Tab-separated table of C-alpha atoms and ligand atoms in Angstrom:
chain	number	residue	atom	x	y	z
A	16	MET	CA	35.220	-53.007	44.172
A	17	ASN	CA	34.101	-50.547	46.778
A	18	TYR	CA	33.933	-47.916	44.144
A	19	ARG	CA	31.732	-50.142	42.049
A	20	ARG	CA	29.476	-51.004	44.954
A	21	ASP	CA	29.236	-47.329	45.766
A	22	PHE	CA	28.419	-46.555	42.197
A	23	LEU	CA	25.725	-49.221	42.092
A	24	LYS	CA	24.273	-47.970	45.331
A	25	LYS	CA	24.211	-44.419	44.042
A	26	SER	CA	22.682	-45.495	40.748
A	27	ALA	CA	20.013	-47.486	42.534
A	28	LEU	CA	19.306	-44.559	44.814
A	29	LEU	CA	19.183	-42.194	41.891
A	30	ALA	CA	16.872	-44.516	39.975
A	31	PHE	CA	14.662	-44.810	43.033
A	32	THR	CA	14.588	-41.055	43.598
A	33	THR	CA	13.850	-40.448	39.959
A	34	LEU	CA	11.044	-42.974	40.067
A	35	GLY	CA	9.610	-41.323	43.157
A	36	THR	CA	9.714	-37.751	41.983
A	37	SER	CA	9.641	-37.920	38.238
A	38	LEU	CA	6.348	-38.525	36.703
A	39	ILE	CA	7.221	-39.623	33.275
A	40	GLY	CA	10.320	-41.751	33.479
A	41	LYS	CA	13.221	-40.572	31.389
A	42	ASP	CA	11.135	-37.712	30.068
A	43	LYS	CA	11.266	-36.199	33.506
A	44	ILE	CA	9.341	-32.960	33.597
A	45	ASN	CA	8.993	-30.920	36.744
A	46	THR	CA	7.313	-27.819	35.490
A	47	VAL	CA	5.095	-26.766	32.643
A	48	GLU	CA	7.971	-24.562	31.538
A	49	GLU	CA	10.205	-27.631	31.147
A	50	LEU	CA	7.538	-29.395	29.178
A	51	LEU	CA	7.060	-26.351	26.982
A	52	LEU	CA	10.749	-26.290	26.115
A	53	LYS	CA	10.850	-29.976	25.256
A	54	THR	CA	11.761	-30.780	21.683
A	55	GLY	CA	11.870	-34.566	21.650
A	56	ASP	CA	14.854	-36.927	21.443
A	57	GLY	CA	16.847	-36.198	18.303
A	58	GLY	CA	14.056	-33.968	17.136
A	59	LYS	CA	11.465	-36.749	17.449
A	60	TYR	CA	8.866	-36.700	20.134
A	61	THR	CA	8.261	-39.973	21.962
A	62	LEU	CA	5.452	-41.340	24.094
A	63	PRO	CA	6.239	-40.747	27.773
A	64	ALA	CA	5.772	-43.681	30.151
A	65	LEU	CA	2.916	-43.381	32.617
A	66	PRO	CA	3.942	-42.671	36.220
A	67	TYR	CA	1.679	-45.543	37.440
A	68	ALA	CA	0.239	-48.808	36.166
A	69	TYR	CA	-2.721	-48.833	33.784
A	70	ASP	CA	-4.986	-50.227	36.500
A	71	ALA	CA	-3.733	-47.871	39.235
A	72	LEU	CA	-6.606	-45.411	38.872
A	73	GLU	CA	-9.271	-48.084	39.356
A	74	PRO	CA	-12.111	-47.980	40.204
A	75	PHE	CA	-12.407	-44.358	39.000
A	76	ILE	CA	-10.715	-44.717	35.640
A	77	ASP	CA	-10.475	-48.271	34.350
A	78	LYS	CA	-7.432	-50.144	33.096
A	79	GLN	CA	-8.639	-50.689	29.545
A	80	THR	CA	-9.457	-47.006	29.052
A	81	MET	CA	-6.056	-45.959	30.392
A	82	GLU	CA	-4.224	-48.454	28.208
A	83	ILE	CA	-6.010	-47.489	25.000
A	84	HIS	CA	-5.902	-43.793	25.846
A	85	HIS	CA	-2.131	-43.930	26.377
A	86	THR	CA	-0.910	-46.504	23.812
A	87	LYS	CA	-3.337	-45.668	21.014
A	88	HIS	CA	-4.665	-42.133	21.325
A	89	HIS	CA	-1.640	-40.434	22.848
A	90	GLN	CA	0.756	-42.462	20.653
A	91	SER	CA	-1.167	-41.347	17.608
A	92	TYR	CA	-0.766	-37.667	18.557
A	93	VAL	CA	2.984	-38.241	18.963
A	94	ASP	CA	3.346	-40.003	15.582
A	95	LYS	CA	1.258	-37.463	13.720
A	96	LEU	CA	3.051	-34.550	15.373
A	97	ASN	CA	6.414	-35.939	14.198
A	98	ALA	CA	5.024	-36.382	10.678
A	99	GLU	CA	3.569	-32.859	10.641
A	100	LEU	CA	6.812	-31.318	11.868
A	101	GLU	CA	8.651	-32.827	8.913
A	102	LYS	CA	6.524	-30.814	6.538
A	103	ALA	CA	6.135	-27.683	8.654
A	104	ASP	CA	6.356	-24.410	6.734
A	105	PRO	CA	9.712	-22.821	7.725
A	106	LYS	CA	8.270	-19.380	7.075
A	107	ILE	CA	5.846	-19.935	9.953
A	108	LEU	CA	7.682	-22.310	12.302
A	109	GLN	CA	11.429	-22.596	12.751
A	110	ALA	CA	13.434	-25.126	14.779
A	111	PRO	CA	13.727	-25.899	17.611
A	112	TYR	CA	10.231	-27.307	17.496
A	113	SER	CA	9.554	-26.997	21.198
A	114	PHE	CA	5.945	-26.918	22.331
A	115	GLU	CA	6.549	-23.309	23.296
A	116	ASN	CA	7.577	-22.360	19.766
A	117	ILE	CA	4.760	-24.358	18.183
A	118	PHE	CA	2.137	-22.855	20.507
A	119	LYS	CA	3.364	-19.316	19.767
A	120	VAL	CA	2.205	-19.774	16.175
A	121	ALA	CA	-0.654	-22.210	16.866
A	122	SER	CA	-3.107	-19.974	15.033
A	123	LYS	CA	-0.932	-19.922	11.892
A	124	VAL	CA	0.274	-23.506	11.450
A	125	GLN	CA	-1.643	-26.295	9.708
A	126	PRO	CA	-4.595	-27.492	11.854
A	127	ALA	CA	-3.104	-31.018	11.967
A	128	LEU	CA	0.112	-29.677	13.469
A	129	ARG	CA	-1.744	-27.613	16.053
A	130	ASN	CA	-4.086	-30.484	16.981
A	131	ASN	CA	-1.364	-33.102	17.352
A	132	ALA	CA	1.053	-30.812	19.203
A	133	GLY	CA	-1.794	-29.959	21.571
A	134	GLY	CA	-2.709	-33.639	21.836
A	135	HIS	CA	0.818	-34.647	22.817
A	136	TYR	CA	1.321	-31.764	25.239
A	137	ASN	CA	-2.097	-31.981	26.895
A	138	HIS	CA	-1.856	-35.730	27.474
A	139	SER	CA	1.740	-35.536	28.749
A	140	LEU	CA	0.464	-33.115	31.358
A	141	PHE	CA	-2.795	-34.972	31.996
A	142	TRP	CA	-1.053	-38.224	33.037
A	143	GLN	CA	0.894	-36.271	35.629
A	144	LEU	CA	-2.242	-34.592	36.874
A	145	LEU	CA	-3.784	-37.934	37.813
A	146	LYS	CA	-2.895	-39.919	40.907
A	147	PRO	CA	-4.016	-43.298	42.278
A	148	ASN	CA	-6.389	-43.191	45.213
A	149	PRO	CA	-7.114	-46.860	45.969
A	150	GLU	CA	-8.600	-46.137	49.381
A	151	SER	CA	-10.934	-43.458	48.038
A	152	LYS	CA	-9.616	-40.874	50.448
A	153	VAL	CA	-10.942	-37.319	50.405
A	154	ASN	CA	-8.867	-35.556	47.778
A	155	VAL	CA	-8.634	-31.787	48.033
A	156	PRO	CA	-5.817	-29.319	47.361
A	157	GLY	CA	-4.036	-27.893	50.397
A	158	GLY	CA	-1.329	-25.298	50.909
A	159	LYS	CA	-1.141	-22.150	48.831
A	160	LEU	CA	-3.222	-23.601	46.020
A	161	GLY	CA	-5.969	-24.556	48.479
A	162	GLU	CA	-5.906	-21.015	49.877
A	163	ALA	CA	-6.009	-19.458	46.410
A	164	ILE	CA	-8.986	-21.628	45.431
A	165	ASN	CA	-10.826	-20.545	48.583
A	166	LYS	CA	-10.035	-16.901	47.804
A	167	ASP	CA	-11.035	-16.964	44.135
A	168	PHE	CA	-13.972	-19.408	44.270
A	169	LYS	CA	-15.185	-18.901	47.887
A	170	SER	CA	-14.647	-22.585	48.717
A	171	PHE	CA	-13.371	-25.828	47.222
A	172	ASP	CA	-16.968	-27.035	46.891
A	173	GLU	CA	-17.900	-23.954	44.857
A	174	PHE	CA	-14.842	-24.448	42.677
A	175	LYS	CA	-15.681	-28.123	42.199
A	176	LYS	CA	-19.238	-27.287	41.216
A	177	GLU	CA	-18.210	-24.655	38.675
A	178	PHE	CA	-15.419	-26.785	37.189
A	179	SER	CA	-17.709	-29.825	36.874
A	180	GLU	CA	-20.479	-27.803	35.237
A	181	LYS	CA	-18.128	-26.261	32.706
A	182	ALA	CA	-16.532	-29.628	31.924
A	183	VAL	CA	-19.925	-31.311	31.440
A	184	LYS	CA	-21.101	-28.546	29.110
A	185	ILE	CA	-18.188	-28.618	26.667
A	186	PHE	CA	-19.812	-29.296	23.313
A	187	GLY	CA	-18.107	-32.235	21.648
A	188	SER	CA	-14.483	-32.917	22.479
A	189	GLY	CA	-12.275	-30.690	24.582
A	190	TRP	CA	-10.615	-29.885	27.864
A	191	CYS	CA	-11.533	-28.102	31.068
A	192	TRP	CA	-8.705	-26.192	32.768
A	193	LEU	CA	-7.854	-24.440	35.986
A	194	ILE	CA	-5.475	-21.649	35.032
A	195	GLU	CA	-3.775	-18.748	36.720
A	196	GLN	CA	-4.207	-15.474	34.882
A	197	ASN	CA	-2.692	-12.267	36.298
A	198	GLY	CA	-2.520	-13.740	39.798
A	199	LYS	CA	-6.095	-14.989	39.750
A	200	LEU	CA	-7.403	-18.521	39.309
A	201	LYS	CA	-9.912	-19.100	36.538
A	202	ILE	CA	-11.747	-22.045	35.017
A	203	THR	CA	-11.692	-22.173	31.269
A	204	THR	CA	-12.426	-24.667	28.501
A	205	THR	CA	-10.942	-25.309	25.075
A	206	PRO	CA	-12.276	-27.334	22.141
A	207	ASN	CA	-10.401	-30.260	20.561
A	208	GLN	CA	-6.736	-30.300	21.646
A	209	ASP	CA	-6.347	-26.548	22.075
A	210	ASN	CA	-5.012	-25.286	25.395
A	211	PRO	CA	-4.582	-22.017	27.327
A	212	VAL	CA	-0.927	-21.620	26.324
A	213	MET	CA	-1.662	-21.481	22.598
A	214	ASP	CA	-1.656	-18.259	20.634
A	215	LEU	CA	-5.440	-18.288	20.148
A	216	GLU	CA	-8.421	-16.067	20.865
A	217	ILE	CA	-9.108	-17.871	24.145
A	218	GLU	CA	-8.509	-17.335	27.850
A	219	LYS	CA	-4.770	-17.688	28.316
A	220	GLY	CA	-2.883	-18.483	31.481
A	221	LYS	CA	-0.689	-20.887	33.367
A	222	ILE	CA	-2.150	-24.385	33.530
A	223	ILE	CA	-2.680	-25.665	37.068
A	224	MET	CA	-5.102	-28.544	36.405
A	225	GLY	CA	-6.644	-30.051	33.288
A	226	LEU	CA	-9.344	-32.568	32.511
A	227	ASP	CA	-9.753	-34.441	29.247
A	228	VAL	CA	-13.441	-34.765	28.386
A	229	TRP	CA	-13.041	-36.407	24.996
A	230	GLU	CA	-15.261	-39.487	24.802
A	231	HIS	CA	-12.154	-41.657	24.409
A	232	ALA	CA	-11.261	-40.697	28.009
A	233	TYR	CA	-14.364	-42.330	29.491
A	234	TYR	CA	-16.594	-44.068	26.968
A	235	LEU	CA	-15.651	-47.696	27.730
A	236	LYS	CA	-16.590	-47.405	31.394
A	237	TYR	CA	-19.073	-44.556	31.459
A	238	GLN	CA	-20.553	-44.683	27.927
A	239	ASN	CA	-22.368	-41.379	27.361
A	240	LYS	CA	-22.367	-40.412	31.058
A	241	ARG	CA	-19.708	-37.724	31.053
A	242	ALA	CA	-20.984	-36.259	34.340
A	243	ASP	CA	-20.305	-39.576	36.132
A	244	TYR	CA	-16.770	-39.712	34.727
A	245	ILE	CA	-16.166	-36.169	35.955
A	246	SER	CA	-17.556	-36.776	39.426
A	247	ASN	CA	-15.294	-39.825	39.765
A	248	TRP	CA	-12.282	-37.992	38.356
A	249	TRP	CA	-12.157	-35.767	41.467
A	250	ASN	CA	-10.928	-38.829	43.380
A	251	VAL	CA	-7.814	-39.142	41.222
A	252	ALA	CA	-6.987	-35.484	40.500
A	253	ASN	CA	-3.342	-34.982	41.491
A	254	TRP	CA	-3.407	-31.858	43.654
A	255	GLU	CA	0.221	-32.327	44.719
A	256	LYS	CA	1.275	-31.944	41.093
A	257	ALA	CA	-1.162	-29.068	40.578
A	258	THR	CA	0.338	-27.343	43.634
A	259	GLU	CA	3.815	-27.767	42.154
A	260	LEU	CA	2.656	-26.146	38.922
A	261	PHE	CA	0.973	-23.350	40.890
A	262	ASN	CA	4.031	-22.697	43.091
A	263	ASN	CA	6.390	-22.590	40.120
A	264	LYS	CA	6.339	-18.888	39.397
B	310	LIG	MN1	-7.474	-37.874	25.493
């Protein structure tokens, strides 16, 4: 009896701890390295749960956008990735089909495989890099990441300006990233669902922060006003998570 109570207590505590620290439920991922090595359950990738409710990012990102973005767009990347992996050319890509292995040959695989693998990976990371801010508190990175931003961009305001400008200017659909490259922080952009860890002729580096600027990420609330979406996004950027990614050498 005591044993059972103890067990229940421990399970509840564990569940609570997991809920508090993990960002995507049972697909707990602490580092980009862990995410890169992920291969899916039984070889099939699944849609990770969001670490917050669909309406938690209001008023900056609305509930309907979050729900459609997660259950429709992200789900579609997951489904299509699984379908593409079934017909992957074994001469180019061999199991295990981790993101890391797929991204190593991103330039050689079928475009649909590259796009959907990128779509699943980028969104899995993106959900973690967002955080509710219901009281609209000032949201800036501190600690070592804050110091590094001040060193490499002069100030957070300068960084914010440059990042926003680059994100606004992406032609069509894509992502804006803060990466670390040879010990230096850089802002870079990629088209479509490409990312800085793919084997492509782009700026490569460790992802610290990422912003989805596809229209599906903002159109319902902001229509064509991408700049407004971006200026509001700063309120819900998860700098704690970004700092974790940065500190994970
Ligand atoms: Mn998206």
